[in-house]
């Protein structure tokens, strides 16, 4: 299993993720299109945990639409940037620096948990404690949405997200949550020309990588 994940704190502090990639590819200034669609479609409700929120674009988007949105992120530099944006926009979004795999202090609080590209950004061996921790922080009946790279998404060897196949994803999540459905959207990334072959592009020139979007819930 690959674990050569980016050193997130250094990336947010300005180190290139890999040679020749100056911009942090996943910082879009807005939510992933697949997550924005979920929100538009009314699939997100109540108090929302944005797990591994990075610089907070999804959390801020939710707060601006009236959700009680809380971002949790391991990188202090990312949270500093998220809080700065929240102050500039006078947003009530809340941000916390914490390791999501041992999250505590939020037991039973969240009605929706959004994982926008966190799942493939953690070591495979952390998945179970992560899924248990967010289940603990969620209220009965809560809903979970995970947007994750499919295994066939191809990257340079030194940037290796832990993409999944569908059964692996269903099995990992199904040990802690009840899986409802899995669809196959894409993940948009601002990667430079030549970074990845065989991927499409959106109208903004962002590369579109194959992904899964899983929905699950906790029993009432
Ligand atoms: C690919 S980024 C996605 C950021 C954001 N969700 C987005 O959609 O732009 C993955 C994020 O997960 C964070 N992360 C990885 N492991 C984590 C952990 N154990 N606890 C909290 N955050 C973590 C990383 O620091 C990084 O910001």
Short mmCIF file of C-alpha atoms and ligand atoms in Angstrom, two decimals:
data_model
loop_
_atom_site.label_atom_id
_atom_site.label_comp_id
_atom_site.label_asym_id
_atom_site.label_seq_id
_atom_site.Cartn_x
_atom_site.Cartn_y
_atom_site.Cartn_z
CA UNK A 1 0.00 0.00 0.00
CA UNK A 2 1.29 3.46 -0.84
CA UNK A 3 1.91 5.85 2.02
CA UNK A 4 4.08 8.45 0.25
CA UNK A 5 1.55 11.15 1.01
CA UNK A 6 2.36 14.87 0.84
CA UNK A 7 3.71 16.52 3.97
CA UNK A 8 0.62 18.69 4.28
CA UNK A 9 1.96 21.23 6.78
CA UNK A 10 4.99 22.05 4.56
CA UNK A 11 2.78 22.27 1.48
CA UNK A 12 0.48 24.79 3.19
CA UNK A 13 3.54 26.66 4.41
CA UNK A 14 4.64 27.11 0.78
CA UNK A 15 6.77 24.07 -0.19
CA UNK A 16 5.89 22.71 -3.67
CA UNK A 17 3.98 19.42 -3.41
CA UNK A 18 6.31 17.99 -6.06
CA UNK A 19 8.83 19.45 -8.49
CA UNK A 20 7.28 21.96 -10.87
CA UNK A 21 3.92 22.21 -9.09
CA UNK A 22 3.83 25.63 -7.45
CA UNK A 23 0.10 25.85 -6.74
CA UNK A 24 -1.49 23.49 -4.20
CA UNK A 25 -3.54 21.41 -6.67
CA UNK A 26 -6.60 20.90 -4.44
CA UNK A 27 -7.00 24.55 -3.42
CA UNK A 28 -9.79 25.63 -5.74
CA UNK A 29 -11.14 28.65 -3.84
CA UNK A 30 -14.49 26.87 -3.78
CA UNK A 31 -15.77 23.36 -2.93
CA UNK A 32 -15.13 20.41 -5.20
CA UNK A 33 -17.88 20.49 -7.88
CA UNK A 34 -19.26 17.12 -6.68
CA UNK A 35 -19.61 18.50 -3.13
CA UNK A 36 -21.17 21.76 -4.35
CA UNK A 37 -23.75 19.66 -6.23
CA UNK A 38 -24.60 17.70 -3.07
CA UNK A 39 -25.17 20.93 -1.17
CA UNK A 40 -27.32 22.34 -4.02
CA UNK A 41 -29.31 19.10 -4.05
CA UNK A 42 -30.17 19.42 -0.34
CA UNK A 43 -28.10 16.37 0.70
CA UNK A 44 -26.41 18.29 3.51
CA UNK A 45 -28.23 19.34 6.64
CA UNK A 46 -27.87 20.57 10.20
CA UNK A 47 -24.50 20.98 11.90
CA UNK A 48 -21.78 19.96 9.45
CA UNK A 49 -18.27 18.63 10.04
CA UNK A 50 -15.85 19.32 7.17
CA UNK A 51 -13.26 16.63 7.91
CA UNK A 52 -9.71 17.52 6.80
CA UNK A 53 -10.97 20.92 5.67
CA UNK A 54 -7.63 22.25 4.37
CA UNK A 55 -7.87 26.03 3.87
CA UNK A 56 -11.61 25.87 4.51
CA UNK A 57 -13.25 26.59 1.16
CA UNK A 58 -16.04 24.04 1.69
CA UNK A 59 -16.60 25.05 5.33
CA UNK A 60 -16.86 28.72 4.34
CA UNK A 61 -19.20 27.91 1.43
CA UNK A 62 -21.49 26.03 3.85
CA UNK A 63 -21.42 28.77 6.51
CA UNK A 64 -22.34 31.34 3.84
CA UNK A 65 -25.40 29.22 3.04
CA UNK A 66 -26.57 29.20 6.64
CA UNK A 67 -25.13 25.88 7.84
CA UNK A 68 -23.43 25.62 11.21
CA UNK A 69 -20.12 24.54 9.69
CA UNK A 70 -17.06 23.28 11.54
CA UNK A 71 -13.77 22.51 9.80
CA UNK A 72 -11.23 20.18 11.43
CA UNK A 73 -7.74 20.01 9.99
CA UNK A 74 -4.34 18.71 11.13
CA UNK A 75 -2.25 21.48 9.55
CA UNK A 76 -1.96 24.65 11.67
CA UNK A 77 -0.91 26.67 8.58
CA UNK A 78 -4.05 25.60 6.70
CA UNK A 79 -6.27 26.50 9.66
CA UNK A 80 -4.57 29.87 9.97
CA UNK A 81 -5.41 30.56 6.30
CA UNK A 82 -8.99 29.34 6.78
CA UNK A 83 -9.50 31.56 9.85
CA UNK A 84 -8.04 34.55 8.01
CA UNK A 85 -10.57 34.05 5.18
CA UNK A 86 -13.39 33.65 7.71
CA UNK A 87 -12.45 36.96 9.34
CA UNK A 88 -12.21 38.74 5.96
CA UNK A 89 -15.64 37.42 4.94
CA UNK A 90 -17.18 37.92 8.40
CA UNK A 91 -18.06 34.23 8.31
CA UNK A 92 -19.24 32.33 11.39
CA UNK A 93 -17.40 29.18 10.16
CA UNK A 94 -15.46 27.51 12.97
CA UNK A 95 -12.02 25.90 12.49
CA UNK A 96 -10.06 23.57 14.77
CA UNK A 97 -6.56 22.12 14.51
CA UNK A 98 -6.87 18.42 15.37
CA UNK A 99 -6.00 14.95 14.18
CA UNK A 100 -9.35 13.72 12.87
CA UNK A 101 -8.44 10.08 13.56
CA UNK A 102 -8.63 10.75 17.31
CA UNK A 103 -11.22 13.53 17.24
CA UNK A 104 -12.80 14.19 20.65
CA UNK A 105 -14.88 16.92 22.22
CA UNK A 106 -17.64 16.81 19.58
CA UNK A 107 -19.47 13.62 20.57
CA UNK A 108 -22.89 13.26 18.94
CA UNK A 109 -22.81 16.80 17.48
CA UNK A 110 -22.84 16.56 13.69
CA UNK A 111 -25.79 15.83 11.39
CA UNK A 112 -23.61 15.67 8.27
CA UNK A 113 -19.95 14.80 7.82
CA UNK A 114 -18.24 15.81 4.57
CA UNK A 115 -14.94 14.25 3.57
CA UNK A 116 -13.76 16.15 0.51
CA UNK A 117 -10.62 14.26 -0.58
CA UNK A 118 -9.37 13.48 2.95
CA UNK A 119 -9.88 9.70 2.76
CA UNK A 120 -7.13 9.16 0.17
CA UNK A 121 -4.87 11.64 2.02
CA UNK A 122 -4.36 9.50 5.10
CA UNK A 123 -2.40 6.28 5.59
CA UNK A 124 -4.54 3.20 4.91
CA UNK A 125 -3.96 2.00 8.49
CA UNK A 126 -5.63 5.18 9.86
CA UNK A 127 -8.93 4.62 8.04
CA UNK A 128 -10.65 2.57 10.73
CA UNK A 129 -9.85 4.94 13.63
CA UNK A 130 -10.87 7.87 11.41
CA UNK A 131 -14.26 6.36 10.49
CA UNK A 132 -14.87 5.44 14.14
CA UNK A 133 -13.92 8.95 15.33
CA UNK A 134 -16.28 10.73 12.92
CA UNK A 135 -19.05 8.24 13.78
CA UNK A 136 -18.55 9.17 17.47
CA UNK A 137 -18.77 12.88 16.63
CA UNK A 138 -21.97 12.35 14.61
CA UNK A 139 -25.57 12.42 15.86
CA UNK A 140 -27.97 9.46 15.42
CA UNK A 141 -29.23 9.44 11.81
CA UNK A 142 -26.25 11.54 10.61
CA UNK A 143 -25.15 11.34 6.99
CA UNK A 144 -21.60 10.92 5.67
CA UNK A 145 -20.36 11.89 2.20
CA UNK A 146 -16.87 10.84 1.09
CA UNK A 147 -15.30 12.08 -2.15
CA UNK A 148 -12.18 10.02 -2.88
CA UNK A 149 -9.88 9.17 -5.79
CA UNK A 150 -10.53 5.90 -7.56
CA UNK A 151 -7.44 3.71 -7.57
CA UNK A 152 -7.00 4.17 -11.34
CA UNK A 153 -6.32 7.92 -10.92
CA UNK A 154 -2.64 8.16 -11.85
CA UNK A 155 -0.11 10.50 -10.24
CA UNK A 156 3.66 11.00 -10.22
CA UNK A 157 5.34 8.46 -7.92
CA UNK A 158 6.26 11.02 -5.24
CA UNK A 159 2.63 12.21 -4.87
CA UNK A 160 0.70 9.06 -4.17
CA UNK A 161 -2.78 9.45 -2.75
CA UNK A 162 -4.27 6.22 -1.41
CA UNK A 163 -7.04 5.84 -4.00
CA UNK A 164 -9.58 3.06 -3.52
CA UNK A 165 -11.58 0.50 -5.42
CA UNK A 166 -15.31 0.43 -4.76
CA UNK A 167 -15.43 -2.73 -2.65
CA UNK A 168 -12.52 -1.58 -0.50
CA UNK A 169 -14.32 1.72 0.13
CA UNK A 170 -17.64 0.02 0.91
CA UNK A 171 -15.95 -2.45 3.29
CA UNK A 172 -13.94 0.21 5.16
CA UNK A 173 -16.91 2.55 5.65
CA UNK A 174 -19.40 -0.29 6.19
CA UNK A 175 -17.55 -1.36 9.35
CA UNK A 176 -18.66 1.90 11.05
CA UNK A 177 -21.51 3.38 8.94
CA UNK A 178 -24.39 2.03 6.82
CA UNK A 179 -23.45 2.55 3.18
CA UNK A 180 -26.33 3.83 1.00
CA UNK A 181 -24.81 4.41 -2.44
CA UNK A 182 -21.63 5.02 -4.40
CA UNK A 183 -21.47 7.14 -7.56
CA UNK A 184 -18.59 7.97 -9.88
CA UNK A 185 -18.02 11.72 -10.27
CA UNK A 186 -14.62 13.39 -10.71
CA UNK A 187 -12.24 15.35 -8.48
CA UNK A 188 -11.03 18.66 -9.92
CA UNK A 189 -7.39 19.60 -9.37
CA UNK A 190 -5.28 22.54 -10.52
CA UNK A 191 -2.42 20.41 -11.78
CA UNK A 192 -0.04 21.70 -14.49
CA UNK A 193 0.05 20.48 -18.08
CA UNK A 194 1.68 17.05 -18.34
CA UNK A 195 1.13 16.23 -14.63
CA UNK A 196 -1.39 13.52 -15.40
CA UNK A 197 -2.23 11.80 -18.65
CA UNK A 198 -5.62 10.55 -19.80
CA UNK A 199 -7.72 12.89 -17.67
CA UNK A 200 -10.36 15.34 -18.83
CA UNK A 201 -10.56 19.04 -18.09
CA UNK A 202 -13.36 21.34 -16.99
CA UNK A 203 -14.15 24.76 -18.46
CA UNK A 204 -11.70 26.35 -16.00
CA UNK A 205 -8.84 24.16 -17.27
CA UNK A 206 -8.75 22.05 -14.11
CA UNK A 207 -7.89 18.37 -14.51
CA UNK A 208 -10.71 15.97 -13.67
CA UNK A 209 -9.61 12.75 -11.97
CA UNK A 210 -11.78 9.62 -11.55
CA UNK A 211 -13.43 9.51 -8.12
CA UNK A 212 -16.06 7.82 -5.98
CA UNK A 213 -18.68 9.68 -3.99
CA UNK A 214 -20.02 7.50 -1.20
CA UNK A 215 -23.09 8.27 0.92
CA UNK A 216 -23.65 6.51 4.25
CA UNK A 217 -25.63 7.10 7.44
CA UNK A 218 -25.81 6.15 11.11
CA UNK A 219 -28.93 4.46 12.45
CA UNK A 220 -31.44 6.72 14.28
C1 LIG B 1 -6.31 16.84 -0.32
S1 LIG B 1 -6.52 17.84 1.08
C2 LIG B 1 -8.22 18.29 0.97
C3 LIG B 1 -8.56 19.56 1.72
C4 LIG B 1 -10.03 19.98 1.62
N1 LIG B 1 -10.92 19.02 2.20
C5 LIG B 1 -10.40 20.24 0.17
O1 LIG B 1 -11.36 19.64 -0.35
O2 LIG B 1 -9.75 21.11 -0.43
C6 LIG B 1 -6.54 16.68 2.43
C7 LIG B 1 -6.47 17.37 3.78
O3 LIG B 1 -6.60 16.43 4.83
C8 LIG B 1 -5.76 16.85 5.88
N2 LIG B 1 -5.48 15.70 6.75
C9 LIG B 1 -4.81 14.57 6.43
N3 LIG B 1 -4.77 13.73 7.50
C10 LIG B 1 -5.45 14.36 8.49
C11 LIG B 1 -5.76 14.01 9.83
N4 LIG B 1 -5.36 12.85 10.36
N5 LIG B 1 -6.48 14.87 10.59
C12 LIG B 1 -6.91 16.05 10.06
N6 LIG B 1 -6.64 16.45 8.79
C13 LIG B 1 -5.91 15.61 8.02
C14 LIG B 1 -4.53 17.39 5.19
O4 LIG B 1 -3.74 18.21 6.02
C15 LIG B 1 -5.17 18.12 4.02
O5 LIG B 1 -5.47 19.46 4.34
#
